[in-house]
PDB file of C-alpha atoms in Angstrom:
ATOM      1  CA  MET A   1     -24.541 -18.131 112.564  1.00 47.00           C
ATOM      2  CA  ALA A   2     -27.272 -18.190 109.930  1.00 50.00           C
ATOM      3  CA  LYS A   3     -26.519 -18.340 106.362  1.00 54.00           C
ATOM      4  CA  LYS A   4     -26.137 -15.506 104.265  1.00 52.00           C
ATOM      5  CA  PRO A   5     -29.334 -14.477 102.429  1.00 52.00           C
ATOM      6  CA  PRO A   6     -29.141 -14.620  98.621  1.00 52.00           C
ATOM      7  CA  ILE A   7     -27.927 -11.357  96.964  1.00 50.00           C
ATOM      8  CA  ALA A   8     -30.910  -9.622  95.246  1.00 51.00           C
ATOM      9  CA  PRO A   9     -30.409  -8.132  92.032  1.00 53.00           C
ATOM     10  CA  PRO A  10     -30.337  -4.346  91.664  1.00 53.00           C
ATOM     11  CA  SER A  11     -33.220  -2.649  91.618  1.00 55.00           C
ATOM     12  CA  ALA A  12     -34.380  -1.051  88.165  1.00 55.00           C
ATOM     13  CA  ASP A  13     -34.451   2.356  90.054  1.00 56.00           C
ATOM     14  CA  ALA A  14     -30.892   2.084  91.442  1.00 53.00           C
ATOM     15  CA  THR A  15     -28.106   4.380  89.826  1.00 55.00           C
ATOM     16  CA  GLU A  16     -25.319   3.358  87.993  1.00 55.00           C
ATOM     17  CA  ASP A  17     -22.727   4.122  90.515  1.00 53.00           C
ATOM     18  CA  GLU A  18     -24.989   1.901  93.255  1.00 53.00           C
ATOM     19  CA  ARG A  19     -24.628  -0.926  90.993  1.00 53.00           C
ATOM     20  CA  ILE A  20     -21.035  -1.066  90.393  1.00 57.00           C
ATOM     21  CA  GLN A  21     -19.863  -0.267  93.972  1.00 58.00           C
ATOM     22  CA  PRO A  22     -18.132  -2.965  95.269  1.00 59.00           C
ATOM     23  CA  ALA A  23     -18.870  -3.956  99.020  1.00 70.00           C
ATOM     24  CA  LYS A  24     -16.469  -2.791 101.747  1.00 79.00           C
ATOM     25  CA  PRO A  25     -14.625  -5.266 103.318  1.00 82.00           C
ATOM     26  CA  ALA A  26     -15.971  -6.375 106.836  1.00 90.00           C
ATOM     27  CA  ARG A  27     -14.176  -4.849 109.667  1.00 93.00           C
ATOM     28  CA  PHE A  28     -14.303  -6.804 113.190  1.00 92.00           C
ATOM     29  CA  HIS A  29     -12.550  -4.598 116.042  1.00 94.00           C
ATOM     30  CA  GLY A  30     -12.417  -6.094 119.801  1.00 93.00           C
ATOM     31  CA  ALA A  31     -15.091  -8.658 118.979  1.00 92.00           C
ATOM     32  CA  ALA A  32     -15.651 -11.333 121.221  1.00 93.00           C
ATOM     33  CA  LEU A  33     -16.592 -14.351 119.161  1.00 93.00           C
ATOM     34  CA  ALA A  34     -15.242 -17.262 121.190  1.00 94.00           C
ATOM     35  CA  GLY A  35     -17.281 -20.350 120.108  1.00 94.00           C
ATOM     36  CA  ALA A  36     -18.798 -18.742 117.247  1.00 95.00           C
ATOM     37  CA  SER A  37     -19.837 -20.660 114.064  1.00 96.00           C
ATOM     38  CA  PHE A  38     -19.111 -19.473 110.620  1.00 95.00           C
ATOM     39  CA  ASP A  39     -20.521 -21.757 107.561  1.00 96.00           C
ATOM     40  CA  ASP A  40     -20.134 -20.464 104.007  1.00 96.00           C
ATOM     41  CA  VAL A  41     -19.297 -17.100 104.808  1.00 95.00           C
ATOM     42  CA  ASP A  42     -17.374 -14.504 102.394  1.00 95.00           C
ATOM     43  CA  LEU A  43     -14.994 -12.533 104.412  1.00 95.00           C
ATOM     44  CA  ARG A  44     -12.385 -11.429 101.786  1.00 96.00           C
ATOM     45  CA  ASP A  45     -10.380  -8.630 102.435  1.00 96.00           C
ATOM     46  CA  ALA A  46     -11.746  -8.471 105.996  1.00 96.00           C
ATOM     47  CA  ARG A  47     -10.145  -6.687 108.717  1.00 97.00           C
ATOM     48  CA  LEU A  48      -9.896  -8.221 112.263  1.00 96.00           C
ATOM     49  CA  HIS A  49      -8.037  -6.735 114.842  1.00 97.00           C
ATOM     50  CA  ASN A  50      -8.273  -7.589 118.804  1.00 97.00           C
ATOM     51  CA  VAL A  51     -10.989 -10.278 117.915  1.00 96.00           C
ATOM     52  CA  SER A  52     -11.199 -13.543 119.802  1.00 96.00           C
ATOM     53  CA  LEU A  53     -12.444 -16.641 118.053  1.00 96.00           C
ATOM     54  CA  ALA A  54     -11.206 -19.110 120.423  1.00 96.00           C
ATOM     55  CA  GLY A  55     -13.006 -22.343 120.069  1.00 96.00           C
ATOM     56  CA  ALA A  56     -14.876 -21.041 117.039  1.00 97.00           C
ATOM     57  CA  GLU A  57     -15.903 -23.290 114.088  1.00 97.00           C
ATOM     58  CA  LEU A  58     -15.242 -22.031 110.661  1.00 97.00           C
ATOM     59  CA  ASP A  59     -16.637 -24.085 107.694  1.00 97.00           C
ATOM     60  CA  ASP A  60     -16.364 -23.056 104.044  1.00 97.00           C
ATOM     61  CA  VAL A  61     -15.105 -19.477 104.688  1.00 97.00           C
ATOM     62  CA  ASP A  62     -13.188 -17.180 102.303  1.00 97.00           C
ATOM     63  CA  LEU A  63     -10.731 -15.189 104.056  1.00 97.00           C
ATOM     64  CA  HIS A  64      -8.804 -14.575 101.198  1.00 96.00           C
ATOM     65  CA  ASP A  65      -6.190 -11.318 101.554  1.00 97.00           C
ATOM     66  CA  ALA A  66      -7.677 -10.740 105.081  1.00 97.00           C
ATOM     67  CA  ARG A  67      -5.523  -9.172 107.731  1.00 97.00           C
ATOM     68  CA  LEU A  68      -5.982 -10.752 111.228  1.00 97.00           C
ATOM     69  CA  HIS A  69      -3.899  -8.779 114.142  1.00 97.00           C
ATOM     70  CA  ASN A  70      -4.247 -10.005 117.564  1.00 97.00           C
ATOM     71  CA  VAL A  71      -6.471 -12.784 116.857  1.00 97.00           C
ATOM     72  CA  SER A  72      -7.401 -15.660 118.960  1.00 97.00           C
ATOM     73  CA  LEU A  73      -8.110 -18.938 117.118  1.00 96.00           C
ATOM     74  CA  ALA A  74      -6.930 -21.029 120.021  1.00 96.00           C
ATOM     75  CA  GLY A  75      -8.891 -24.388 120.090  1.00 96.00           C
ATOM     76  CA  ALA A  76     -10.748 -23.217 116.659  1.00 96.00           C
ATOM     77  CA  GLU A  77     -11.825 -25.646 113.977  1.00 97.00           C
ATOM     78  CA  LEU A  78     -11.009 -24.434 110.745  1.00 97.00           C
ATOM     79  CA  ASP A  79     -12.268 -26.390 107.726  1.00 97.00           C
ATOM     80  CA  ASP A  80     -12.251 -25.556 104.137  1.00 97.00           C
ATOM     81  CA  VAL A  81     -11.018 -22.014 104.726  1.00 97.00           C
ATOM     82  CA  ASP A  82      -9.165 -19.893 102.314  1.00 97.00           C
ATOM     83  CA  LEU A  83      -6.508 -17.555 103.939  1.00 97.00           C
ATOM     84  CA  HIS A  84      -4.771 -17.230 100.608  1.00 96.00           C
ATOM     85  CA  ASP A  85      -2.514 -14.206 100.605  1.00 97.00           C
ATOM     86  CA  ALA A  86      -3.515 -13.295 104.053  1.00 98.00           C
ATOM     87  CA  ARG A  87      -1.651 -11.731 106.809  1.00 98.00           C
ATOM     88  CA  LEU A  88      -1.662 -12.917 110.309  1.00 97.00           C
ATOM     89  CA  HIS A  89       0.230 -11.027 113.094  1.00 97.00           C
ATOM     90  CA  ASN A  90       0.188 -11.902 116.364  1.00 97.00           C
ATOM     91  CA  ALA A  91      -2.274 -14.551 116.136  1.00 96.00           C
ATOM     92  CA  THR A  92      -2.899 -17.346 118.445  1.00 96.00           C
ATOM     93  CA  LEU A  93      -3.652 -20.828 116.881  1.00 95.00           C
ATOM     94  CA  ALA A  94      -2.493 -22.991 119.513  1.00 94.00           C
ATOM     95  CA  GLY A  95      -4.374 -26.164 119.564  1.00 94.00           C
ATOM     96  CA  ALA A  96      -6.372 -25.631 116.591  1.00 95.00           C
ATOM     97  CA  SER A  97      -7.417 -28.220 113.846  1.00 94.00           C
ATOM     98  CA  LEU A  98      -6.825 -26.962 110.311  1.00 95.00           C
ATOM     99  CA  ASP A  99      -8.025 -29.039 107.673  1.00 96.00           C
ATOM    100  CA  ASP A 100      -8.589 -28.492 104.087  1.00 96.00           C
ATOM    101  CA  ILE A 101      -7.337 -24.807 104.199  1.00 95.00           C
ATOM    102  CA  SER A 102      -5.151 -22.729 102.100  1.00 96.00           C
ATOM    103  CA  LEU A 103      -2.706 -20.578 103.336  1.00 95.00           C
ATOM    104  CA  ALA A 104      -0.758 -19.996 100.120  1.00 96.00           C
ATOM    105  CA  GLY A 105       1.105 -16.937  99.759  1.00 97.00           C
ATOM    106  CA  ALA A 106       0.241 -15.880 103.487  1.00 97.00           C
ATOM    107  CA  ARG A 107       2.707 -14.226 105.852  1.00 97.00           C
ATOM    108  CA  ILE A 108       2.382 -15.168 109.393  1.00 97.00           C
ATOM    109  CA  ASP A 109       4.508 -13.038 112.045  1.00 97.00           C
ATOM    110  CA  ASP A 110       4.838 -13.816 115.819  1.00 97.00           C
ATOM    111  CA  ALA A 111       2.055 -16.652 115.772  1.00 96.00           C
ATOM    112  CA  ASP A 112       1.714 -19.293 118.535  1.00 96.00           C
ATOM    113  CA  ALA A 113       0.616 -22.196 116.442  1.00 94.00           C
ATOM    114  CA  ALA A 114       2.028 -24.521 118.798  1.00 94.00           C
ATOM    115  CA  ALA A 115       0.129 -28.185 119.043  1.00 93.00           C
ATOM    116  CA  THR A 116      -1.830 -27.505 115.813  1.00 94.00           C
ATOM    117  CA  ARG A 117      -3.030 -30.137 113.361  1.00 92.00           C
ATOM    118  CA  TRP A 118      -2.678 -29.313 109.736  1.00 93.00           C
ATOM    119  CA  SER A 119      -4.093 -31.652 107.259  1.00 95.00           C
ATOM    120  CA  ASP A 120      -4.602 -31.535 103.463  1.00 95.00           C
ATOM    121  CA  ALA A 121      -3.736 -27.565 103.436  1.00 94.00           C
ATOM    122  CA  SER A 122      -1.806 -25.799 101.150  1.00 95.00           C
ATOM    123  CA  LEU A 123       1.249 -23.843 102.636  1.00 94.00           C
ATOM    124  CA  ARG A 124       2.723 -22.851  99.512  1.00 95.00           C
ATOM    125  CA  ARG A 125       4.735 -19.911  99.437  1.00 96.00           C
ATOM    126  CA  ALA A 126       3.754 -18.977 102.845  1.00 96.00           C
ATOM    127  CA  ARG A 127       6.145 -17.228 105.312  1.00 97.00           C
ATOM    128  CA  PHE A 128       6.381 -17.942 108.776  1.00 96.00           C
ATOM    129  CA  GLU A 129       8.530 -15.525 110.915  1.00 97.00           C
ATOM    130  CA  GLY A 130       9.148 -15.436 114.608  1.00 96.00           C
ATOM    131  CA  SER A 131       6.325 -18.119 115.144  1.00 95.00           C
ATOM    132  CA  ASP A 132       6.103 -20.907 117.724  1.00 95.00           C
ATOM    133  CA  LEU A 133       5.806 -24.039 115.679  1.00 93.00           C
ATOM    134  CA  ARG A 134       6.580 -26.629 118.510  1.00 94.00           C
ATOM    135  CA  GLU A 135       4.683 -29.959 118.160  1.00 94.00           C
ATOM    136  CA  VAL A 136       2.965 -28.836 114.915  1.00 92.00           C
ATOM    137  CA  GLU A 137       1.474 -31.972 112.914  1.00 92.00           C
ATOM    138  CA  ILE A 138       1.546 -31.460 109.232  1.00 89.00           C
ATOM    139  CA  VAL A 139      -0.004 -34.228 106.984  1.00 92.00           C
ATOM    140  CA  GLY A 140      -0.693 -34.308 103.357  1.00 91.00           C
ATOM    141  CA  CYS A 141       0.128 -30.506 102.945  1.00 90.00           C
ATOM    142  CA  ALA A 142       1.610 -29.020 100.021  1.00 92.00           C
ATOM    143  CA  ILE A 143       4.656 -27.167 101.088  1.00 91.00           C
ATOM    144  CA  ASP A 144       6.566 -25.876  97.923  1.00 92.00           C
ATOM    145  CA  GLY A 145       8.323 -22.604  98.932  1.00 93.00           C
ATOM    146  CA  LEU A 146       7.033 -22.550 102.402  1.00 93.00           C
ATOM    147  CA  THR A 147       9.588 -20.613 104.489  1.00 94.00           C
ATOM    148  CA  ILE A 148      10.048 -20.379 108.275  1.00 94.00           C
ATOM    149  CA  ASP A 149      12.543 -17.788 109.737  1.00 94.00           C
ATOM    150  CA  GLY A 150      13.969 -17.629 106.250  1.00 93.00           C
ATOM    151  CA  VAL A 151      14.516 -21.231 105.752  1.00 93.00           C
ATOM    152  CA  ARG A 152      12.712 -22.881 102.558  1.00 94.00           C
ATOM    153  CA  ILE A 153      11.197 -25.862 104.275  1.00 91.00           C
ATOM    154  CA  ASP A 154      10.761 -27.692 100.975  1.00 88.00           C
ATOM    155  CA  ARG A 155      14.649 -27.804 100.217  1.00 91.00           C
ATOM    156  CA  LEU A 156      15.358 -28.615 103.794  1.00 89.00           C
ATOM    157  CA  LEU A 157      13.110 -31.777 103.520  1.00 86.00           C
ATOM    158  CA  GLU A 158      14.357 -32.928 100.182  1.00 88.00           C
ATOM    159  CA  ALA A 159      17.771 -32.685 101.364  1.00 89.00           C
ATOM    160  CA  ALA A 160      16.878 -34.686 104.560  1.00 87.00           C
ATOM    161  CA  LYS A 161      15.325 -37.301 102.335  1.00 86.00           C
ATOM    162  CA  ASP A 162      18.266 -37.612 100.034  1.00 87.00           C
ATOM    163  CA  ARG A 163      20.620 -38.058 103.132  1.00 88.00           C
ATOM    164  CA  SER A 164      18.284 -40.543 104.412  1.00 85.00           C
ATOM    165  CA  ARG A 165      18.230 -42.399 101.146  1.00 85.00           C
ATOM    166  CA  ALA A 166      22.065 -42.762 100.731  1.00 85.00           C
ATOM    167  CA  SER A 167      22.568 -43.946 104.535  1.00 84.00           C
ATOM    168  CA  GLN A 168      19.915 -46.564 104.039  1.00 83.00           C
ATOM    169  CA  ALA A 169      21.589 -47.990 100.649  1.00 71.00           C
ATOM    170  CA  PRO A 170      23.075 -51.313 101.534  1.00 68.00           C
ATOM    171  CA  LYS A 171      27.022 -51.169 101.708  1.00 60.00           C
ATOM    172  CA  ALA A 172      29.296 -53.931 100.416  1.00 54.00           C
ATOM    173  CA  THR A 173      31.260 -55.564 103.048  1.00 56.00           C
ATOM    174  CA  GLU A 174      35.099 -56.223 102.200  1.00 58.00           C
ATOM    175  CA  THR A 175      34.681 -59.970 101.972  1.00 58.00           C
ATOM    176  CA  GLU A 176      31.537 -59.380  99.561  1.00 60.00           C
ATOM    177  CA  LYS A 177      33.500 -57.188  97.476  1.00 58.00           C
ATOM    178  CA  GLU A 178      36.398 -59.591  97.257  1.00 61.00           C
ATOM    179  CA  ALA A 179      34.109 -62.461  96.432  1.00 59.00           C
ATOM    180  CA  GLN A 180      32.708 -60.486  93.487  1.00 60.00           C
ATOM    181  CA  THR A 181      36.116 -59.470  92.257  1.00 59.00           C
ATOM    182  CA  LYS A 182      37.628 -63.181  92.150  1.00 59.00           C
ATOM    183  CA  LYS A 183      36.741 -65.012  88.917  1.00 57.00           C
ATOM    184  CA  PRO A 184      35.377 -68.827  89.567  1.00 56.00           C
ATOM    185  CA  ARG A 185      38.122 -71.252  88.206  1.00 57.00           C
ATOM    186  CA  LYS A 186      37.146 -73.446  85.434  1.00 59.00           C
ATOM    187  CA  GLY A 187      37.056 -77.098  85.446  1.00 56.00           C
ATOM    188  CA  ARG A 188      37.314 -77.579  89.071  1.00 55.00           C
ATOM    189  CA  LYS A 189      34.279 -78.618  91.116  1.00 56.00           C
ATOM    190  CA  PRO A 190      34.053 -78.649  95.031  1.00 52.00           C
TER     191      PRO A 190
END
């Protein structure tokens, strides 16, 4: 897809209402966009319903506050994509690569994210419910407040790390304890 042309300033004869009117969010319904390439695209507040983006490449795409329902992103490559506060319902992400994306505050319900790779992503306050997260690889991601099926993952990981540290701490054996408590005798040399 070609880059968007620059937005021209409103003409001098445009009415005040025409200058202030915000653009309506993009709507895609039943679109077959498999393998498409999106680069530097603003789709804030977009509505995607029954859309196939399988194998698509999304680079520097703003989907802030977007709603994706019955959308397939299977095998897609998402790089520098903003899905901040987005809602994904019944989305397929299986096999997708997600790099430098934001799902902060997003809600993901009934999604198939199996075998996806997430790197340098913000998952802060994201909520996954009823989603398939088998074999997901998460590397270098911010997960503060990430909730999966009602469980705060950041707290779960911290508790697991604490248990791991405690179990790895060296424990003194009984003979070492006895040796530490005995005082050496003065004046005697072995």
